[in-house]
XYZ file of N, CA, C and O in Angstrom:
516
model
N -53.070 -144.535 -74.613
C -52.053 -143.955 -73.753
C -51.083 -143.166 -74.629
O -50.563 -143.675 -75.611
N -50.855 -141.931 -74.272
C -49.910 -141.110 -75.032
C -48.501 -141.320 -74.508
O -48.296 -141.855 -73.419
N -47.524 -140.883 -75.272
C -46.126 -141.023 -74.846
C -45.906 -140.317 -73.511
O -45.124 -140.760 -72.682
N -46.606 -139.210 -73.289
C -46.444 -138.442 -72.055
C -46.940 -139.237 -70.844
O -46.461 -139.038 -69.743
N -47.880 -140.156 -71.042
C -48.452 -140.904 -69.933
C -47.656 -142.156 -69.592
O -47.880 -142.765 -68.565
N -46.749 -142.565 -70.439
C -45.966 -143.763 -70.147
C -45.112 -143.509 -68.914
O -44.509 -142.462 -68.767
N -45.040 -144.512 -68.047
C -44.433 -144.329 -66.736
C -42.969 -143.922 -66.806
O -42.588 -142.907 -66.266
N -42.122 -144.695 -67.455
C -40.677 -144.445 -67.390
C -40.286 -143.053 -67.897
O -39.667 -142.317 -67.159
N -40.602 -142.670 -69.122
C -40.099 -141.370 -69.576
C -40.606 -140.215 -68.726
O -39.839 -139.346 -68.337
N -41.892 -140.226 -68.413
C -42.459 -139.121 -67.644
C -41.951 -139.127 -66.204
O -41.510 -138.107 -65.682
N -41.996 -140.268 -65.556
C -41.604 -140.358 -64.149
C -40.120 -140.103 -63.962
O -39.697 -139.562 -62.945
N -39.315 -140.489 -64.936
C -37.865 -140.381 -64.795
C -37.342 -138.994 -65.114
O -36.241 -138.644 -64.691
N -38.107 -138.189 -65.834
C -37.573 -136.928 -66.354
C -36.988 -136.045 -65.254
O -35.833 -135.609 -65.349
N -37.750 -135.767 -64.224
C -37.267 -134.868 -63.180
C -36.126 -135.471 -62.365
O -35.087 -134.830 -62.214
N -36.274 -136.688 -61.806
C -35.167 -137.201 -60.996
C -33.880 -137.416 -61.793
O -32.789 -137.204 -61.255
N -33.984 -137.794 -63.058
C -32.767 -137.944 -63.867
C -32.083 -136.590 -64.021
O -30.861 -136.484 -63.919
N -32.868 -135.548 -64.232
C -32.291 -134.202 -64.350
C -31.699 -133.750 -63.015
O -30.606 -133.185 -62.972
N -32.410 -134.006 -61.898
C -31.880 -133.629 -60.580
C -30.560 -134.335 -60.322
O -29.619 -133.754 -59.793
N -30.485 -135.625 -60.678
C -29.250 -136.393 -60.477
C -28.120 -135.810 -61.321
O -27.006 -135.604 -60.826
N -28.395 -135.529 -62.588
C -27.363 -134.977 -63.477
C -26.901 -133.609 -62.990
O -25.695 -133.304 -63.016
N -27.830 -132.795 -62.518
C -27.462 -131.476 -61.976
C -26.571 -131.636 -60.749
O -25.618 -130.879 -60.558
N -26.864 -132.618 -59.911
C -26.061 -132.864 -58.714
C -24.658 -133.310 -59.089
O -23.672 -132.829 -58.523
N -24.548 -134.207 -60.070
C -23.228 -134.656 -60.531
C -22.422 -133.461 -61.031
O -21.245 -133.296 -60.680
N -23.055 -132.607 -61.835
C -22.351 -131.440 -62.381
C -21.950 -130.465 -61.273
O -20.821 -129.954 -61.254
N -22.854 -130.209 -60.338
C -22.570 -129.279 -59.244
C -21.430 -129.794 -58.370
O -20.538 -129.028 -57.987
N -21.442 -131.070 -58.066
C -20.374 -131.640 -57.227
C -19.031 -131.587 -57.955
O -18.003 -131.292 -57.359
N -19.045 -131.858 -59.251
C -17.806 -131.840 -60.029
C -17.241 -130.415 -60.100
O -16.055 -130.199 -59.890
N -18.113 -129.455 -60.374
C -17.654 -128.081 -60.584
C -17.429 -127.339 -59.274
O -16.450 -126.616 -59.140
N -18.337 -127.515 -58.312
C -18.261 -126.742 -57.084
C -17.404 -127.370 -56.005
O -16.618 -126.692 -55.344
N -17.518 -128.667 -55.831
C -16.829 -129.335 -54.728
C -15.651 -130.186 -55.204
O -14.956 -130.778 -54.396
N -15.447 -130.244 -56.520
C -14.375 -131.059 -57.094
C -14.513 -132.529 -56.694
O -13.537 -133.206 -56.415
N -15.766 -132.979 -56.612
C -16.064 -134.367 -56.266
C -16.667 -135.014 -57.505
O -17.619 -134.492 -58.078
N -16.100 -136.133 -57.909
C -16.600 -136.839 -59.089
C -17.542 -137.965 -58.651
O -17.140 -138.857 -57.911
N -18.778 -137.867 -59.097
C -19.774 -138.902 -58.839
C -19.988 -139.665 -60.144
O -20.290 -139.059 -61.164
N -19.823 -140.980 -60.101
C -19.819 -141.789 -61.325
C -20.983 -142.783 -61.425
O -20.927 -143.717 -62.217
N -22.009 -142.586 -60.640
C -23.187 -143.469 -60.646
C -22.851 -144.894 -60.202
O -23.552 -145.825 -60.548
N -21.790 -145.051 -59.431
C -21.460 -146.367 -58.883
C -22.019 -146.473 -57.464
O -22.210 -145.462 -56.781
N -22.252 -147.718 -57.029
C -22.713 -147.924 -55.657
C -21.680 -147.389 -54.673
O -22.030 -146.824 -53.635
N -20.389 -147.519 -54.995
C -19.329 -147.045 -54.104
C -19.380 -145.531 -53.907
O -19.032 -145.032 -52.840
N -19.831 -144.800 -54.929
C -19.885 -143.337 -54.809
C -20.873 -142.889 -53.740
O -20.793 -141.754 -53.248
N -21.796 -143.767 -53.353
C -22.789 -143.386 -52.345
C -22.169 -143.265 -50.949
O -22.721 -142.572 -50.098
N -21.007 -143.903 -50.706
C -20.276 -143.656 -49.462
C -19.979 -142.174 -49.353
O -20.196 -141.538 -48.321
N -19.466 -141.605 -50.449
C -19.093 -140.187 -50.471
C -20.321 -139.302 -50.290
O -20.272 -138.301 -49.579
N -21.424 -139.666 -50.934
C -22.651 -138.868 -50.816
C -23.150 -138.874 -49.370
O -23.489 -137.820 -48.823
N -23.173 -140.050 -48.736
C -23.582 -140.106 -47.324
C -22.695 -139.193 -46.481
O -23.183 -138.446 -45.628
N -21.387 -139.227 -46.707
C -20.463 -138.383 -45.931
C -20.709 -136.898 -46.198
O -20.642 -136.084 -45.276
N -20.985 -136.542 -47.458
C -21.250 -135.129 -47.770
C -22.510 -134.650 -47.053
O -22.531 -133.535 -46.527
N -23.551 -135.474 -47.033
C -24.780 -135.083 -46.331
C -24.499 -134.932 -44.831
O -24.965 -133.980 -44.198
N -23.709 -135.838 -44.269
C -23.361 -135.736 -42.844
C -22.566 -134.462 -42.559
O -22.776 -133.810 -41.529
N -21.667 -134.088 -43.464
C -20.907 -132.843 -43.288
C -21.833 -131.633 -43.326
O -21.675 -130.704 -42.528
N -22.800 -131.645 -44.244
C -23.766 -130.545 -44.312
C -24.541 -130.468 -43.000
O -24.733 -129.390 -42.445
N -24.962 -131.632 -42.482
C -25.722 -131.659 -41.228
C -24.903 -131.058 -40.091
O -25.419 -130.289 -39.286
N -23.612 -131.395 -40.020
C -22.756 -130.866 -38.956
C -22.628 -129.348 -39.020
O -22.456 -128.699 -37.996
N -22.716 -128.787 -40.219
C -22.660 -127.321 -40.360
C -23.938 -126.665 -39.858
O -23.954 -125.465 -39.582
N -25.032 -127.440 -39.762
C -26.258 -126.983 -39.128
C -27.155 -126.041 -39.904
O -27.892 -125.267 -39.288
N -27.181 -126.093 -41.238
C -28.119 -125.197 -41.937
C -29.558 -125.649 -41.722
O -29.801 -126.834 -41.475
N -30.505 -124.717 -41.808
C -31.912 -125.125 -41.690
C -32.296 -126.016 -42.869
O -31.744 -125.884 -43.968
N -33.232 -126.920 -42.613
C -33.648 -127.857 -43.654
C -34.053 -127.137 -44.935
O -33.717 -127.574 -46.033
N -34.764 -126.016 -44.804
C -35.238 -125.297 -45.990
C -34.084 -124.884 -46.902
O -34.252 -124.793 -48.115
N -32.915 -124.661 -46.314
C -31.763 -124.231 -47.109
C -31.112 -125.380 -47.862
O -30.371 -125.149 -48.822
N -31.359 -126.607 -47.437
C -30.690 -127.751 -48.060
C -31.660 -128.735 -48.729
O -31.224 -129.755 -49.260
N -32.932 -128.427 -48.732
C -33.927 -129.342 -49.295
C -33.647 -129.740 -50.730
O -33.713 -130.922 -51.081
N -33.313 -128.781 -51.583
C -33.039 -129.109 -52.988
C -31.757 -129.915 -53.139
O -31.657 -130.775 -54.018
N -30.762 -129.641 -52.301
C -29.517 -130.412 -52.335
C -29.807 -131.861 -51.965
O -29.341 -132.797 -52.627
N -30.595 -132.060 -50.906
C -30.949 -133.414 -50.488
C -31.753 -134.127 -51.563
O -31.533 -135.313 -51.841
N -32.669 -133.409 -52.197
C -33.446 -133.995 -53.298
C -32.510 -134.457 -54.413
O -32.660 -135.548 -54.963
N -31.516 -133.648 -54.722
C -30.557 -134.014 -55.766
C -29.738 -135.241 -55.398
O -29.530 -136.133 -56.223
N -29.281 -135.287 -54.144
C -28.518 -136.456 -53.693
C -29.394 -137.711 -53.714
O -28.944 -138.790 -54.101
N -30.652 -137.567 -53.292
C -31.560 -138.713 -53.320
C -31.841 -139.176 -54.738
O -31.865 -140.379 -55.017
N -32.041 -138.228 -55.651
C -32.265 -138.588 -57.054
C -31.034 -139.280 -57.632
O -31.146 -140.246 -58.393
N -29.854 -138.799 -57.251
C -28.614 -139.442 -57.693
C -28.578 -140.900 -57.200
O -28.311 -141.821 -57.971
N -28.871 -141.113 -55.925
C -28.879 -142.472 -55.383
C -29.915 -143.333 -56.104
O -29.663 -144.502 -56.409
N -31.072 -142.762 -56.373
C -32.096 -143.504 -57.109
C -31.626 -143.890 -58.494
O -31.868 -145.011 -58.960
N -30.924 -142.988 -59.142
C -30.415 -143.279 -60.484
C -29.320 -144.346 -60.425
O -29.202 -145.175 -61.327
N -28.538 -144.364 -59.345
C -27.564 -145.452 -59.157
C -28.309 -146.783 -59.086
O -27.934 -147.766 -59.741
N -29.389 -146.836 -58.306
C -30.178 -148.069 -58.182
C -30.754 -148.474 -59.533
O -30.700 -149.647 -59.924
N -31.286 -147.499 -60.272
C -31.857 -147.783 -61.591
C -30.795 -148.411 -62.498
O -31.033 -149.438 -63.141
N -29.621 -147.817 -62.511
C -28.563 -148.306 -63.405
C -27.981 -149.637 -62.955
O -27.569 -150.442 -63.787
N -27.951 -149.888 -61.650
C -27.364 -151.129 -61.136
C -28.311 -152.305 -61.255
O -27.864 -153.445 -61.362
N -29.620 -152.058 -61.193
C -30.562 -153.175 -61.034
C -31.617 -153.270 -62.128
O -32.432 -154.184 -62.090
N -31.629 -152.332 -63.059
C -32.703 -152.349 -64.047
C -34.026 -151.854 -63.496
O -35.087 -152.130 -64.054
N -33.955 -151.128 -62.384
C -35.169 -150.552 -61.783
C -35.686 -149.422 -62.666
O -35.066 -149.065 -63.675
N -36.815 -148.850 -62.276
C -37.347 -147.704 -63.010
C -37.963 -146.711 -62.036
O -38.366 -147.069 -60.937
N -37.993 -145.461 -62.464
C -38.604 -144.404 -61.655
C -40.117 -144.474 -61.788
O -40.636 -144.728 -62.874
N -40.800 -144.220 -60.677
C -42.254 -144.102 -60.635
C -42.575 -142.776 -59.959
O -41.848 -142.342 -59.071
N -43.660 -142.161 -60.378
C -44.035 -140.879 -59.794
C -45.526 -140.836 -59.535
O -46.317 -141.374 -60.296
N -45.876 -140.176 -58.421
C -47.260 -139.846 -58.110
C -47.239 -138.416 -57.615
O -46.650 -138.143 -56.566
N -47.829 -137.534 -58.363
C -47.777 -136.128 -57.981
C -46.331 -135.668 -57.913
O -45.576 -135.843 -58.849
N -45.951 -135.127 -56.758
C -44.591 -134.616 -56.591
C -43.646 -135.673 -56.023
O -42.467 -135.410 -55.856
N -44.154 -136.865 -55.703
C -43.325 -137.913 -55.104
C -42.728 -138.805 -56.184
O -43.398 -139.164 -57.149
N -41.455 -139.171 -55.987
C -40.757 -140.038 -56.937
C -40.159 -141.218 -56.186
O -39.521 -141.037 -55.156
N -40.385 -142.411 -56.711
C -39.853 -143.638 -56.136
C -39.108 -144.401 -57.205
O -39.312 -144.178 -58.396
N -38.328 -145.364 -56.756
C -37.689 -146.313 -57.656
C -38.352 -147.667 -57.427
O -38.508 -148.104 -56.291
N -38.742 -148.300 -58.523
C -39.354 -149.635 -58.448
C -38.355 -150.635 -59.008
O -38.005 -150.568 -60.180
N -37.893 -151.534 -58.148
C -36.926 -152.535 -58.572
C -37.645 -153.676 -59.295
O -38.866 -153.816 -59.168
N -36.906 -154.464 -60.080
C -37.544 -155.522 -60.871
C -38.373 -156.511 -60.043
O -39.293 -157.129 -60.576
N -38.084 -156.637 -58.746
C -38.865 -157.542 -57.897
C -40.184 -156.913 -57.433
O -40.928 -157.520 -56.676
N -40.452 -155.668 -57.879
C -41.715 -155.018 -57.571
C -41.700 -154.134 -56.338
O -42.688 -153.464 -56.040
N -40.581 -154.136 -55.593
C -40.525 -153.296 -54.396
C -40.310 -151.831 -54.773
O -39.663 -151.517 -55.766
N -40.874 -150.939 -53.961
C -40.716 -149.498 -54.152
C -39.737 -148.950 -53.121
O -39.799 -149.315 -51.940
N -38.868 -148.064 -53.558
C -37.844 -147.447 -52.717
C -37.961 -145.944 -52.859
O -38.299 -145.444 -53.927
N -37.653 -145.216 -51.787
C -37.768 -143.762 -51.799
C -36.410 -143.143 -51.473
O -36.149 -142.742 -50.341
N -35.515 -143.068 -52.458
C -34.183 -142.547 -52.182
C -34.180 -141.061 -51.832
O -33.286 -140.604 -51.107
N -35.143 -140.315 -52.303
C -35.183 -138.883 -51.974
C -35.511 -138.704 -50.499
O -34.868 -137.933 -49.790
N -36.472 -139.469 -50.006
C -36.762 -139.434 -48.572
C -35.584 -139.982 -47.767
O -35.296 -139.486 -46.672
N -34.889 -140.976 -48.302
C -33.736 -141.532 -47.591
C -32.635 -140.484 -47.434
O -31.983 -140.423 -46.395
N -32.449 -139.629 -48.431
C -31.460 -138.545 -48.311
C -31.846 -137.621 -47.155
O -30.977 -137.174 -46.391
N -33.138 -137.362 -46.994
C -33.603 -136.549 -45.857
C -33.319 -137.269 -44.539
O -32.948 -136.638 -43.546
N -33.493 -138.599 -44.543
C -33.212 -139.378 -43.339
C -31.715 -139.331 -42.998
O -31.362 -139.276 -41.823
N -30.858 -139.363 -44.008
C -29.413 -139.241 -43.762
C -29.146 -137.899 -43.087
O -28.409 -137.817 -42.100
N -29.778 -136.852 -43.601
C -29.599 -135.513 -43.031
C -30.079 -135.472 -41.581
O -29.493 -134.791 -40.741
N -31.117 -136.234 -41.281
C -31.638 -136.295 -39.911
C -30.815 -137.230 -39.028
O -31.087 -137.351 -37.833
N -29.846 -137.926 -39.619
C -28.982 -138.823 -38.861
C -29.501 -140.239 -38.736
O -29.029 -141.010 -37.900
N -30.471 -140.627 -39.569
C -31.121 -141.939 -39.419
C -31.092 -142.806 -40.676
O -31.780 -143.813 -40.709
N -30.370 -142.429 -41.700
C -30.444 -143.184 -42.943
C -29.089 -143.371 -43.588
O -28.074 -142.896 -43.086
N -29.081 -144.054 -44.729
C -27.872 -144.261 -45.512
C -28.254 -144.566 -46.951
O -28.940 -145.554 -47.214
N -27.824 -143.716 -47.856
C -28.089 -143.985 -49.268
C -27.302 -145.207 -49.733
O -27.779 -145.985 -50.552
N -26.126 -145.406 -49.184
C -25.308 -146.566 -49.540
C -26.031 -147.857 -49.169
O -26.110 -148.798 -49.966
N -26.582 -147.905 -47.950
C -27.285 -149.115 -47.513
C -28.603 -149.301 -48.264
O -28.988 -150.434 -48.571
N -29.286 -148.203 -48.574
C -30.511 -148.299 -49.367
C -30.197 -148.932 -50.716
O -30.901 -149.839 -51.164
N -29.134 -148.482 -51.351
C -28.745 -149.032 -52.647
C -28.399 -150.515 -52.513
O -28.813 -151.333 -53.330
N -27.650 -150.859 -51.479
C -27.277 -152.263 -51.267
C -28.529 -153.120 -51.118
O -28.653 -154.175 -51.739
N -29.483 -152.646 -50.310
C -30.712 -153.406 -50.104
C -31.544 -153.498 -51.377
O -32.101 -154.547 -51.709
N -31.642 -152.388 -52.104
C -32.486 -152.345 -53.306
C -31.918 -153.191 -54.436
O -32.665 -153.778 -55.203
N -30.596 -153.254 -54.535
C -29.974 -153.982 -55.642
C -29.624 -155.420 -55.269
O -29.209 -156.192 -56.119
N -29.759 -155.742 -53.982
C -29.415 -157.088 -53.535
C -27.922 -157.340 -53.513
O -27.468 -158.478 -53.453
N -27.112 -156.255 -53.513
C -25.661 -156.393 -53.580
C -25.078 -156.987 -52.293
O -23.979 -157.504 -52.313
N -25.831 -156.936 -51.206
C -25.314 -157.453 -49.955
C -25.607 -158.937 -49.739
O -25.292 -159.487 -48.718
N -26.224 -159.580 -50.726
C -26.649 -160.979 -50.520
C -25.701 -161.933 -51.181
O -25.155 -161.743 -52.194
């Protein structure tokens, strides 16, 4: 197995970059500081809801949602010792208990009015128990 084939470095590369880009964009463009805390996901859920209320087509916000989902996934990774997993273009977070979570899809669900990155993080990290 080469270094490129190892799961964590390869699988994490893109979502970690998407998350970092989102943090930088929010700080510079929206003056919103995201600190990789579970509490910051309240703000992310609200920002996605505000975008939805403005009514842009999904194609116009797909990359933004991907970034918010990657950010939420990175919060889960940092809070719980989880790791990123990838298959093709899909990225999941695998928590130490072996469960797989899809924060990028959850960001899309928030945009559709049916999800919550904050609750996903709570469930994935066991913070609500």
